[in-house]
Amino acid sequence: MPRPVPLDEAIATHVHDGDTVALEGFTHLIPFAAAHEIARQGRRHLKLVRMTPDVVYDQLIGLGVADELIFSYGGNPGVGSLHRLRDAVEKHWPHKVVVHEHSHAGLANAYVAGAGRLPFAVLRGYRGTDLEQQSDIISRVTCPFTGEELAAVRAVNPDVTVIHAQLADRAGNVMLWGLTGVQREAVLAADRAIVTVEEIVDEFPERTGAVILPEWVLKAVSVVPNGAWPSYALGYSTRDNDFYQQWDAVSRDRGAFLAWAKENGLEAAADA
Amino acid sequence: MPENWNSADMMNVAAARELHDGNVCLVGVGPPNLAANLARHTHAPDCRLVYESGAIDAKPRRLPLSIGDDDLAATATSVVSVPEMFNYWVGAGRIDVGFLGAAQIDKFGNINTTVIGDHDNPKTRLPGAGGAPEIAANAGRVIVIVKQSTRTFVEKVDFVTSVGYGPTGRERQAPGAGPTLVITDHGVLEPDPETNELTMTRLHPGVTVEQARAATGWDLKFAADIQSVPEPTETELDMLRRLRAREVIDA
């Protein structure tokens, strides 16, 4: 991997139609620029995975990129609905999206199992909820030591995981800090991982609590300053809460959404 | 109702009052975020706010819009990954108080935040579970904050996202105590000690029994010694306004 590659080349090489693709980042460090590049290249029939679909998947779903979605919280945080997600699920526009849903604990642990190359993970949640009806991803298992009945979640192993980070060094190792979400697990669960970074440095700074991913678990690193906007990169930007609030009006209306797509060079992707 | 506050203010103030110094509180977006920060800036400066994004002991200088705003990590004592948050902190029972919202709630405190209608072909797709199922199961006690109406307070929820006391009030098996308080814009409901049926125990100033009954989709029961919630104070209202305006507030 080491040599940084342009983002369009990284996406063209590693993200294919029909892939299971995770773009992770829990509110912080969401790889928006990479998502837009996936749409711009016209990818189709993706199975998207993300704990919080957020505005980033609202955009991809509205653009017709996804056929399925694995997620755990599909709202615009602090604002309201993700209207493109709702339109796809409720009215099948631009086409039907099949949803598989977890709790945060469930999906986080599904990534943990995936990263460890185990078939499932164990947790104490889910008992008595209707989420258990999704028996293909959630089941129960009995502890062989105590007899306690626990929830089991099927591992998630994306074909590709894409994340955004603050730094890469010249060797292509990657460093991120702040709210680090589930990115380490999502990268290690994937067959291929792509990282966009704010900048490349000669040496990493000392940082308590930082996550460092060795270059040999990554397929590509691309330098994309501000590649998380309107999400943010701690130390480089703050969350553009105004954009998140304004998105509500854009996504609420199909026409306004298509106009947004056109303005941003993403209209070719929309199959509506 | 007085001129300087409304029922939504009263709901948030009443919720904030239930949080005390030393409580470890898991905070979600919306009214819980407002109530928890109101408590921290008024009577409970030493309550501990935990955000599911990984910020432990967050002390945000202004009200965060999302649970992952930059101010949370920057002011936290510790920042942990999401798997660690749910496995070592929420799942392990280190949370005293969990605040939850609801799109629908039934008389036994079971909560729906997933869909209205059929799951595979819903009339309304709601955001889904998020952290709620584990918070509902594992927090020492759960406080639900939700506006009361016949659309929300229903005989049977369309989908059980988070378990309160189970379908007949007797099925709860989780470690935490469950929804011990439901705070609405009408007053406060608490589970009956025998049956776990949510019963109105307090009314907000100016709210009548008839109004609360009319806003409930089941035959609502009232405590024999129903109490009145004290009006919001000027201090509470002032801080609520400053938080809503997302002013920077020094602790």
Short mmCIF file of C-alpha atoms in Angstrom, two decimals:
data_model
loop_
_atom_site.label_atom_id
_atom_site.label_comp_id
_atom_site.label_asym_id
_atom_site.label_seq_id
_atom_site.Cartn_x
_atom_site.Cartn_y
_atom_site.Cartn_z
CA MET A 1 0.00 0.00 0.00
CA PRO A 2 2.26 2.80 1.39
CA ARG A 3 2.26 5.33 -1.48
CA PRO A 4 -0.78 7.60 -1.15
CA VAL A 5 -3.14 7.23 -4.09
CA PRO A 6 -5.76 9.65 -5.41
CA LEU A 7 -9.19 8.95 -3.91
CA ASP A 8 -10.81 8.19 -7.27
CA GLU A 9 -8.18 5.51 -7.92
CA ALA A 10 -8.63 3.98 -4.46
CA ILE A 11 -12.41 3.73 -4.90
CA ALA A 12 -12.19 2.46 -8.50
CA THR A 13 -9.74 -0.27 -7.50
CA HIS A 14 -11.36 -1.50 -4.31
CA VAL A 15 -15.13 -0.78 -4.32
CA HIS A 16 -17.19 -2.87 -6.72
CA ASP A 17 -20.87 -3.17 -7.58
CA GLY A 18 -22.64 -5.51 -5.17
CA ASP A 19 -20.01 -5.20 -2.44
CA THR A 20 -20.77 -5.01 1.27
CA VAL A 21 -19.35 -1.63 2.19
CA ALA A 22 -18.93 -0.05 5.62
CA LEU A 23 -18.19 3.67 5.93
CA GLU A 24 -17.61 4.11 9.64
CA GLY A 25 -17.12 7.06 11.98
CA PHE A 26 -19.46 7.64 14.92
CA THR A 27 -20.55 11.25 14.32
CA HIS A 28 -16.84 12.16 14.19
CA LEU A 29 -14.56 11.40 11.18
CA ILE A 30 -17.32 10.31 8.78
CA PRO A 31 -15.77 9.71 5.34
CA PHE A 32 -18.11 11.96 3.33
CA ALA A 33 -15.66 12.69 0.50
CA ALA A 34 -15.12 8.97 -0.11
CA ALA A 35 -18.89 8.39 -0.07
CA HIS A 36 -19.36 11.03 -2.74
CA GLU A 37 -16.64 9.45 -4.85
CA ILE A 38 -18.44 6.08 -4.62
CA ALA A 39 -21.62 7.77 -5.86
CA ARG A 40 -19.78 9.72 -8.55
CA GLN A 41 -18.38 6.47 -9.96
CA GLY A 42 -21.92 5.11 -10.20
CA ARG A 43 -21.59 2.10 -7.88
CA ARG A 44 -24.79 0.06 -7.58
CA HIS A 45 -26.39 -2.70 -5.50
CA LEU A 46 -24.19 -2.04 -2.48
CA LYS A 47 -25.01 -3.57 0.89
CA LEU A 48 -24.17 -0.64 3.14
CA VAL A 49 -23.18 -1.11 6.77
CA ARG A 50 -22.98 1.69 9.32
CA MET A 51 -24.03 2.04 12.95
CA THR A 52 -25.50 5.49 12.30
CA PRO A 53 -26.41 5.90 8.62
CA ASP A 54 -26.37 9.66 9.26
CA VAL A 55 -26.59 12.19 6.43
CA VAL A 56 -23.83 10.33 4.56
CA TYR A 57 -26.01 7.26 3.87
CA ASP A 58 -29.13 9.40 3.45
CA GLN A 59 -27.29 10.86 0.47
CA LEU A 60 -26.08 7.50 -0.91
CA ILE A 61 -29.51 5.89 -0.50
CA GLY A 62 -31.20 8.83 -2.22
CA LEU A 63 -28.70 8.52 -5.05
CA GLY A 64 -29.69 4.88 -5.56
CA VAL A 65 -26.36 3.35 -4.60
CA ALA A 66 -27.69 0.84 -2.02
CA ASP A 67 -29.96 -2.21 -2.14
CA GLU A 68 -29.57 -3.20 1.50
CA LEU A 69 -28.66 -1.51 4.77
CA ILE A 70 -27.32 -2.91 8.04
CA PHE A 71 -27.55 -0.27 10.77
CA SER A 72 -28.44 0.55 14.37
CA TYR A 73 -29.67 4.18 14.48
CA GLY A 74 -31.06 5.87 11.37
CA GLY A 75 -31.75 9.45 12.41
CA ASN A 76 -30.22 12.87 11.78
CA PRO A 77 -28.79 13.39 15.29
CA GLY A 78 -30.47 16.24 17.12
CA VAL A 79 -32.47 17.18 14.01
CA GLY A 80 -34.93 14.41 13.12
CA SER A 81 -35.49 11.93 10.32
CA LEU A 82 -33.27 10.84 7.48
CA HIS A 83 -35.87 11.53 4.81
CA ARG A 84 -34.09 9.77 1.92
CA LEU A 85 -33.78 6.61 4.04
CA ARG A 86 -37.44 6.88 4.99
CA ASP A 87 -38.52 7.47 1.38
CA ALA A 88 -36.58 4.39 0.23
CA VAL A 89 -38.04 2.15 2.95
CA GLU A 90 -41.59 3.54 2.99
CA LYS A 91 -42.14 4.44 -0.68
CA HIS A 92 -39.33 2.54 -2.45
CA TRP A 93 -37.82 5.71 -3.97
CA PRO A 94 -35.59 5.58 -5.90
CA HIS A 95 -35.94 1.84 -5.19
CA LYS A 96 -36.60 -0.44 -2.24
CA VAL A 97 -33.88 -0.74 0.38
CA VAL A 98 -34.01 -3.85 2.57
CA VAL A 99 -33.03 -3.11 6.17
CA HIS A 100 -31.34 -5.34 8.73
CA GLU A 101 -31.23 -3.63 12.08
CA HIS A 102 -29.35 -3.98 15.32
CA SER A 103 -28.96 -2.04 18.53
CA HIS A 104 -25.66 -0.16 18.83
CA ALA A 105 -24.35 -2.88 21.13
CA GLY A 106 -25.42 -5.54 18.64
CA LEU A 107 -23.76 -4.01 15.60
CA ALA A 108 -20.63 -2.93 17.50
CA ASN A 109 -20.22 -6.52 18.65
CA ALA A 110 -20.90 -7.86 15.15
CA TYR A 111 -17.88 -5.83 14.00
CA VAL A 112 -15.85 -7.11 16.98
CA ALA A 113 -16.59 -10.68 15.93
CA GLY A 114 -15.77 -9.80 12.33
CA ALA A 115 -12.44 -8.26 13.34
CA GLY A 116 -11.59 -11.40 15.30
CA ARG A 117 -12.71 -13.63 12.40
CA LEU A 118 -15.22 -15.31 14.67
CA PRO A 119 -18.68 -16.31 13.38
CA PHE A 120 -20.67 -14.49 16.05
CA ALA A 121 -20.49 -12.34 19.16
CA VAL A 122 -22.24 -12.63 22.50
CA LEU A 123 -24.07 -9.98 24.50
CA ARG A 124 -26.76 -9.75 27.12
CA GLY A 125 -29.17 -7.49 25.21
CA TYR A 126 -32.09 -8.12 22.86
CA ARG A 127 -34.09 -10.42 25.15
CA GLY A 128 -37.79 -9.69 24.72
CA THR A 129 -37.38 -7.18 21.90
CA ASP A 130 -38.88 -7.64 18.44
CA LEU A 131 -35.39 -7.14 16.99
CA GLU A 132 -34.94 -10.84 17.80
CA GLN A 133 -37.37 -11.67 14.97
CA GLN A 134 -34.50 -11.11 12.54
CA SER A 135 -33.25 -14.63 13.11
CA ASP A 136 -30.71 -14.47 10.29
CA ILE A 137 -28.62 -11.91 12.23
CA ILE A 138 -29.78 -12.22 15.86
CA SER A 139 -30.24 -15.42 17.84
CA ARG A 140 -29.61 -16.89 21.28
CA VAL A 141 -26.83 -19.04 22.65
CA THR A 142 -26.39 -20.80 25.98
CA CYS A 143 -23.22 -20.17 27.97
CA PRO A 144 -21.41 -23.54 28.30
CA PHE A 145 -20.06 -22.58 31.73
CA THR A 146 -23.02 -21.01 33.54
CA GLY A 147 -26.03 -22.02 31.45
CA GLU A 148 -27.06 -18.38 31.02
CA GLU A 149 -28.95 -17.69 27.81
CA LEU A 150 -27.40 -14.82 25.89
CA ALA A 151 -27.94 -12.99 22.63
CA ALA A 152 -25.76 -13.91 19.67
CA VAL A 153 -25.18 -11.65 16.68
CA ARG A 154 -23.80 -12.80 13.35
CA ALA A 155 -20.37 -11.32 12.54
CA VAL A 156 -20.15 -8.50 10.01
CA ASN A 157 -17.27 -8.78 7.55
CA PRO A 158 -17.46 -6.02 4.92
CA ASP A 159 -15.78 -6.46 1.56
CA VAL A 160 -14.56 -2.90 2.00
CA THR A 161 -14.38 -0.54 4.97
CA VAL A 162 -13.68 3.15 4.41
CA ILE A 163 -12.74 5.53 7.23
CA HIS A 164 -11.38 9.05 7.58
CA ALA A 165 -8.46 9.80 9.94
CA GLN A 166 -6.37 12.78 10.93
CA LEU A 167 -2.91 11.51 9.94
CA ALA A 168 -0.87 9.09 7.90
CA ASP A 169 2.92 8.86 8.07
CA ARG A 170 5.24 8.36 5.10
CA ALA A 171 5.06 4.58 5.49
CA GLY A 172 1.25 4.69 5.23
CA ASN A 173 0.44 3.93 8.85
CA VAL A 174 -2.70 5.78 9.99
CA MET A 175 -3.50 7.62 13.23
CA LEU A 176 -6.87 8.87 14.49
CA TRP A 177 -8.00 10.29 17.82
CA GLY A 178 -10.98 11.86 19.57
CA LEU A 179 -14.17 9.81 19.35
CA THR A 180 -12.78 6.75 17.60
CA GLY A 181 -16.09 4.91 17.38
CA VAL A 182 -15.92 1.45 15.88
CA GLN A 183 -13.33 2.21 13.20
CA ARG A 184 -10.59 -0.14 14.40
CA GLU A 185 -13.03 -3.05 14.41
CA ALA A 186 -14.60 -2.08 11.06
CA VAL A 187 -11.18 -1.91 9.38
CA LEU A 188 -9.99 -5.22 10.83
CA ALA A 189 -13.29 -6.94 9.97
CA ALA A 190 -13.01 -5.98 6.30
CA ASP A 191 -11.38 -7.74 3.39
CA ARG A 192 -10.06 -4.37 2.13
CA ALA A 193 -9.71 -1.04 3.94
CA ILE A 194 -9.37 2.46 2.50
CA VAL A 195 -8.46 5.48 4.63
CA THR A 196 -8.71 9.15 3.73
CA VAL A 197 -6.56 11.46 5.89
CA GLU A 198 -6.26 15.16 6.59
CA GLU A 199 -2.50 15.18 6.01
CA ILE A 200 0.72 13.18 5.89
CA VAL A 201 3.44 13.77 8.48
CA ASP A 202 6.99 12.55 8.92
CA GLU A 203 6.36 11.41 12.47
CA PHE A 204 3.19 10.88 14.51
CA PRO A 205 2.73 13.16 17.54
CA GLU A 206 2.33 11.70 21.04
CA ARG A 207 -1.41 11.38 21.64
CA THR A 208 -3.17 9.66 24.52
CA GLY A 209 -5.92 7.36 23.36
CA ALA A 210 -5.08 7.49 19.67
CA VAL A 211 -5.78 4.51 17.41
CA ILE A 212 -2.91 3.58 15.10
CA LEU A 213 -3.51 1.21 12.20
CA PRO A 214 -0.40 -0.37 10.63
CA GLU A 215 -0.10 0.13 6.89
CA TRP A 216 -0.13 -3.60 6.24
CA VAL A 217 -3.80 -3.92 7.23
CA LEU A 218 -4.78 -1.18 4.76
CA LYS A 219 -5.17 -1.31 0.97
CA ALA A 220 -5.08 2.41 0.22
CA VAL A 221 -4.50 5.78 1.85
CA SER A 222 -5.64 8.99 0.16
CA VAL A 223 -4.99 12.55 1.27
CA VAL A 224 -8.31 14.39 1.39
CA PRO A 225 -8.20 17.50 3.60
CA ASN A 226 -11.60 18.18 5.16
CA GLY A 227 -12.77 14.82 3.79
CA ALA A 228 -15.15 14.39 6.72
CA TRP A 229 -17.14 17.60 6.18
CA PRO A 230 -19.91 18.25 7.35
CA SER A 231 -18.77 15.79 10.03
CA TYR A 232 -15.43 16.81 11.51
CA ALA A 233 -11.87 15.84 12.34
CA LEU A 234 -10.89 16.75 15.89
CA GLY A 235 -7.96 19.16 15.78
CA TYR A 236 -8.79 20.20 12.21
CA SER A 237 -12.46 21.16 12.09
CA THR A 238 -15.66 21.30 14.11
CA ARG A 239 -18.95 19.61 13.25
CA ASP A 240 -20.93 21.73 10.78
CA ASN A 241 -24.15 21.55 12.75
CA ASP A 242 -25.74 24.17 10.46
CA PHE A 243 -25.34 21.80 7.49
CA TYR A 244 -26.96 18.95 9.44
CA GLN A 245 -29.89 21.21 10.29
CA GLN A 246 -30.20 22.52 6.72
CA TRP A 247 -30.07 18.97 5.33
CA ASP A 248 -33.52 18.34 6.77
CA ALA A 249 -35.15 20.63 4.19
CA VAL A 250 -33.00 19.30 1.31
CA SER A 251 -33.69 15.65 2.03
CA ARG A 252 -37.38 16.13 2.82
CA ASP A 253 -38.19 16.86 -0.83
CA ARG A 254 -37.17 14.67 -3.81
CA GLY A 255 -36.80 17.73 -6.07
CA ALA A 256 -34.66 19.62 -3.61
CA PHE A 257 -32.53 16.51 -3.12
CA LEU A 258 -32.01 16.02 -6.87
CA ALA A 259 -31.09 19.70 -7.20
CA TRP A 260 -28.52 19.22 -4.43
CA ALA A 261 -27.13 16.16 -6.24
CA LYS A 262 -26.82 18.10 -9.48
CA GLU A 263 -25.09 21.05 -7.80
CA ASN A 264 -22.56 18.64 -6.35
CA GLY A 265 -21.85 16.68 -9.51
CA LEU A 266 -23.66 13.60 -8.24
CA GLU A 267 -26.73 13.70 -10.48
CA ALA A 268 -25.51 11.00 -12.87
CA ALA A 269 -25.76 8.54 -10.03
CA ALA A 270 -29.42 9.17 -9.28
CA ASP A 271 -31.60 6.61 -11.04
CA ALA A 272 -34.82 8.42 -10.15
CA MET B 1 -50.70 28.19 32.37
CA PRO B 2 -48.32 31.08 33.17
CA GLU B 3 -46.85 33.25 30.45
CA ASN B 4 -43.17 32.52 31.01
CA TRP B 5 -43.09 28.75 30.54
CA ASN B 6 -44.92 26.03 28.61
CA SER B 7 -45.56 22.32 28.99
CA ALA B 8 -42.38 21.33 27.13
CA ASP B 9 -40.30 23.48 29.52
CA MET B 10 -42.04 21.84 32.48
CA MET B 11 -41.31 18.36 31.08
CA ASN B 12 -37.58 19.09 30.70
CA VAL B 13 -37.33 20.74 34.11
CA ALA B 14 -39.16 17.85 35.81
CA ALA B 15 -36.78 15.36 34.15
CA ALA B 16 -33.69 17.34 35.15
CA ARG B 17 -34.80 17.35 38.80
CA GLU B 18 -34.62 13.53 38.88
CA LEU B 19 -30.86 13.56 38.31
CA HIS B 20 -28.68 13.98 41.40
CA ASP B 21 -25.04 14.68 42.22
CA GLY B 22 -22.97 11.55 41.82
CA ASN B 23 -25.39 9.85 39.42
CA VAL B 24 -23.77 8.38 36.31
CA CYS B 25 -26.17 9.28 33.52
CA LEU B 26 -26.23 8.01 29.96
CA VAL B 27 -27.46 10.79 27.70
CA GLY B 28 -29.11 10.46 24.30
CA VAL B 29 -30.07 13.11 21.75
CA GLY B 30 -33.11 15.36 22.15
CA PRO B 31 -34.91 16.06 25.46
CA PRO B 32 -32.58 13.75 27.49
CA ASN B 33 -29.58 15.83 26.40
CA LEU B 34 -31.34 19.03 27.43
CA ALA B 35 -32.54 17.65 30.77
CA ALA B 36 -29.17 16.18 31.76
CA ASN B 37 -27.28 19.37 30.97
CA LEU B 38 -29.92 21.42 32.78
CA ALA B 39 -29.37 19.31 35.90
CA ARG B 40 -25.60 19.71 35.60
CA HIS B 41 -25.90 23.49 35.34
CA THR B 42 -28.40 23.87 38.20
CA HIS B 43 -28.79 21.54 41.20
CA ALA B 44 -26.50 18.63 40.23
CA PRO B 45 -23.10 19.99 39.11
CA ASP B 46 -21.48 16.68 40.02
CA CYS B 47 -23.67 14.34 38.02
CA ARG B 48 -21.60 12.41 35.50
CA LEU B 49 -22.65 12.55 31.88
CA VAL B 50 -21.79 9.64 29.61
CA TYR B 51 -22.48 9.84 25.88
CA GLU B 52 -22.76 6.61 23.90
CA SER B 53 -20.29 8.01 21.34
CA GLY B 54 -17.62 7.21 23.94
CA ALA B 55 -17.27 10.38 26.05
CA ILE B 56 -17.19 9.61 29.78
CA ASP B 57 -17.67 12.52 32.23
CA ALA B 58 -18.27 14.95 29.38
CA LYS B 59 -18.66 18.59 30.45
CA PRO B 60 -19.86 20.30 27.27
CA ARG B 61 -19.57 24.10 27.39
CA ARG B 62 -22.62 24.45 25.17
CA LEU B 63 -25.50 22.09 24.51
CA PRO B 64 -24.28 19.53 21.96
CA LEU B 65 -26.53 19.05 18.93
CA SER B 66 -25.43 15.47 18.38
CA ILE B 67 -24.09 12.94 20.85
CA GLY B 68 -20.75 13.14 19.03
CA ASP B 69 -20.07 16.89 18.96
CA ASP B 70 -16.41 17.92 19.21
CA ASP B 71 -16.92 19.51 22.65
CA LEU B 72 -17.77 16.13 24.21
CA ALA B 73 -14.47 14.37 23.55
CA ALA B 74 -12.55 17.57 24.26
CA THR B 75 -14.05 17.92 27.77
CA ALA B 76 -14.35 14.24 28.76
CA THR B 77 -12.31 12.53 31.47
CA SER B 78 -11.97 9.51 29.21
CA VAL B 79 -12.90 8.70 25.64
CA VAL B 80 -13.54 5.06 24.77
CA SER B 81 -14.48 3.18 21.62
CA VAL B 82 -18.09 2.27 20.92
CA PRO B 83 -17.63 -1.48 21.59
CA GLU B 84 -15.97 -0.61 24.91
CA MET B 85 -18.78 1.80 25.78
CA PHE B 86 -21.47 -0.83 25.26
CA ASN B 87 -19.60 -3.82 26.66
CA TYR B 88 -17.64 -2.47 29.62
CA TRP B 89 -19.79 0.49 30.64
CA VAL B 90 -23.45 0.15 29.58
CA GLY B 91 -23.63 -3.65 29.41
CA ALA B 92 -21.65 -4.09 32.63
CA GLY B 93 -24.17 -2.01 34.56
CA ARG B 94 -22.03 1.05 35.30
CA ILE B 95 -24.83 3.46 34.37
CA ASP B 96 -27.13 4.64 37.20
CA VAL B 97 -29.67 6.54 35.14
CA GLY B 98 -30.59 6.15 31.49
CA PHE B 99 -32.82 8.72 29.83
CA LEU B 100 -34.84 7.41 26.88
CA GLY B 101 -37.34 8.86 24.43
CA ALA B 102 -40.17 6.96 22.72
CA ALA B 103 -42.33 7.14 19.62
CA GLN B 104 -44.78 4.76 21.29
CA ILE B 105 -44.96 3.47 24.86
CA ASP B 106 -47.45 1.02 26.34
CA LYS B 107 -48.85 0.73 29.87
CA PHE B 108 -46.02 -1.59 30.89
CA GLY B 109 -43.27 0.76 29.74
CA ASN B 110 -42.33 -1.14 26.58
CA ILE B 111 -40.95 1.28 23.99
CA ASN B 112 -41.08 1.50 20.21
CA THR B 113 -38.59 3.64 18.29
CA THR B 114 -38.43 1.41 15.19
CA VAL B 115 -41.53 1.51 12.95
CA ILE B 116 -45.18 2.48 12.86
CA GLY B 117 -46.96 -0.34 11.04
CA ASP B 118 -45.40 -3.56 9.78
CA HIS B 119 -41.63 -3.89 10.12
CA ASP B 120 -40.97 -5.00 6.54
CA ASN B 121 -43.44 -2.58 4.99
CA PRO B 122 -43.79 0.27 7.49
CA LYS B 123 -46.13 3.22 7.37
CA THR B 124 -43.48 5.29 9.15
CA ARG B 125 -39.84 4.35 9.40
CA LEU B 126 -38.42 5.65 12.71
CA PRO B 127 -34.69 5.93 13.53
CA GLY B 128 -34.47 2.51 15.23
CA ALA B 129 -32.83 1.14 18.34
CA GLY B 130 -29.53 2.96 18.84
CA GLY B 131 -28.32 2.44 22.37
CA ALA B 132 -31.80 2.17 23.87
CA PRO B 133 -32.32 -1.62 24.24
CA GLU B 134 -29.16 -2.05 26.33
CA ILE B 135 -29.79 1.11 28.33
CA ALA B 136 -33.33 -0.10 29.05
CA ALA B 137 -31.98 -3.47 30.17
CA ASN B 138 -28.88 -2.45 32.12
CA ALA B 139 -29.19 1.06 33.56
CA GLY B 140 -29.94 1.10 37.27
CA ARG B 141 -33.13 3.00 36.52
CA VAL B 142 -34.63 4.36 33.32
CA ILE B 143 -36.38 7.72 32.96
CA VAL B 144 -38.49 8.04 29.84
CA ILE B 145 -39.12 11.57 28.57
CA VAL B 146 -41.99 11.74 26.11
CA LYS B 147 -44.93 13.99 25.25
CA GLN B 148 -48.23 12.39 26.16
CA SER B 149 -50.83 11.82 23.42
CA THR B 150 -53.06 9.01 22.22
CA ARG B 151 -50.65 8.47 19.29
CA THR B 152 -47.75 7.90 21.68
CA PHE B 153 -49.40 6.30 24.73
CA VAL B 154 -50.86 3.21 23.11
CA GLU B 155 -52.48 -0.03 24.27
CA LYS B 156 -49.94 -2.06 22.28
CA VAL B 157 -46.74 -0.81 20.65
CA ASP B 158 -46.27 -1.71 16.96
CA PHE B 159 -42.73 -2.97 17.66
CA VAL B 160 -40.87 -3.64 20.91
CA THR B 161 -37.51 -1.91 20.52
CA SER B 162 -36.73 -1.67 24.24
CA VAL B 163 -38.29 -3.78 26.97
CA GLY B 164 -39.92 -2.17 29.98
CA TYR B 165 -41.78 -4.72 32.09
CA GLY B 166 -42.79 -7.02 29.20
CA PRO B 167 -46.13 -7.73 27.46
CA THR B 168 -48.15 -8.22 30.67
CA GLY B 169 -45.87 -6.36 33.06
CA ARG B 170 -44.34 -9.51 34.56
CA GLU B 171 -41.73 -10.61 32.01
CA ARG B 172 -38.82 -8.32 32.83
CA GLN B 173 -35.59 -10.35 33.28
CA ALA B 174 -32.94 -7.66 32.85
CA PRO B 175 -30.49 -6.51 35.56
CA GLY B 176 -31.74 -2.89 35.83
CA ALA B 177 -34.97 -1.74 37.50
CA GLY B 178 -36.56 -0.64 34.22
CA PRO B 179 -38.60 2.51 33.55
CA THR B 180 -39.17 3.80 37.07
CA LEU B 181 -40.39 7.20 35.84
CA VAL B 182 -42.12 8.39 32.68
CA ILE B 183 -42.05 12.17 32.51
CA THR B 184 -44.43 13.83 30.09
CA ASP B 185 -45.77 17.29 29.29
CA HIS B 186 -48.78 16.39 31.51
CA GLY B 187 -47.02 15.01 34.57
CA VAL B 188 -45.23 11.91 35.84
CA LEU B 189 -46.15 8.23 35.61
CA GLU B 190 -44.65 5.46 37.74
CA PRO B 191 -45.09 1.69 37.57
CA ASP B 192 -47.60 0.31 40.06
CA PRO B 193 -45.60 -1.61 42.72
CA GLU B 194 -47.81 -4.72 42.26
CA THR B 195 -48.63 -4.81 38.54
CA ASN B 196 -46.00 -2.54 36.96
CA GLU B 197 -48.79 -0.71 35.11
CA LEU B 198 -47.81 2.92 34.48
CA THR B 199 -49.90 5.05 36.82
CA MET B 200 -50.11 8.84 36.94
CA THR B 201 -48.62 9.91 40.26
CA ARG B 202 -47.95 13.62 39.67
CA LEU B 203 -49.52 16.30 37.51
CA HIS B 204 -47.85 19.44 36.22
CA PRO B 205 -49.34 22.77 37.37
CA GLY B 206 -52.56 23.54 35.50
CA VAL B 207 -53.00 20.02 34.10
CA THR B 208 -56.19 18.15 35.02
CA VAL B 209 -56.88 14.44 35.45
CA GLU B 210 -59.30 14.68 32.51
CA GLN B 211 -56.64 16.14 30.23
CA ALA B 212 -54.14 13.42 31.14
CA ARG B 213 -56.77 10.72 30.59
CA ALA B 214 -57.70 12.18 27.19
CA ALA B 215 -54.02 12.12 26.16
CA THR B 216 -53.64 8.40 26.91
CA GLY B 217 -54.56 5.49 24.63
CA TRP B 218 -55.38 3.13 27.51
CA ASP B 219 -57.61 3.46 30.56
CA LEU B 220 -55.15 5.48 32.61
CA LYS B 221 -55.01 4.91 36.37
CA PHE B 222 -54.22 7.67 38.84
CA ALA B 223 -52.59 7.41 42.24
CA ALA B 224 -54.99 8.00 45.14
CA ASP B 225 -52.66 10.63 46.57
CA ILE B 226 -51.75 12.30 43.28
CA GLN B 227 -49.16 15.04 43.75
CA SER B 228 -48.58 18.34 42.00
CA VAL B 229 -45.17 19.06 40.41
CA PRO B 230 -43.69 22.38 41.59
CA GLU B 231 -43.54 25.07 38.89
CA PRO B 232 -40.21 25.72 37.17
CA THR B 233 -38.09 28.29 39.01
CA GLU B 234 -36.61 31.37 37.34
CA THR B 235 -33.16 29.80 37.66
CA GLU B 236 -34.30 26.64 35.86
CA LEU B 237 -36.08 28.56 33.11
CA ASP B 238 -33.16 30.92 32.55
CA MET B 239 -30.69 28.05 32.19
CA LEU B 240 -33.10 26.12 29.93
CA ARG B 241 -33.28 29.13 27.58
CA ARG B 242 -29.52 29.53 27.53
CA LEU B 243 -29.00 25.85 26.77
CA ARG B 244 -31.58 25.92 23.98
CA ALA B 245 -29.86 28.98 22.49
CA ARG B 246 -26.66 26.88 22.60
CA GLU B 247 -24.85 29.59 24.54
CA VAL B 248 -21.37 28.83 25.85
CA ILE B 249 -21.82 28.32 29.60
CA ASP B 250 -18.92 28.01 32.02
CA ALA B 251 -19.49 25.31 34.59
#
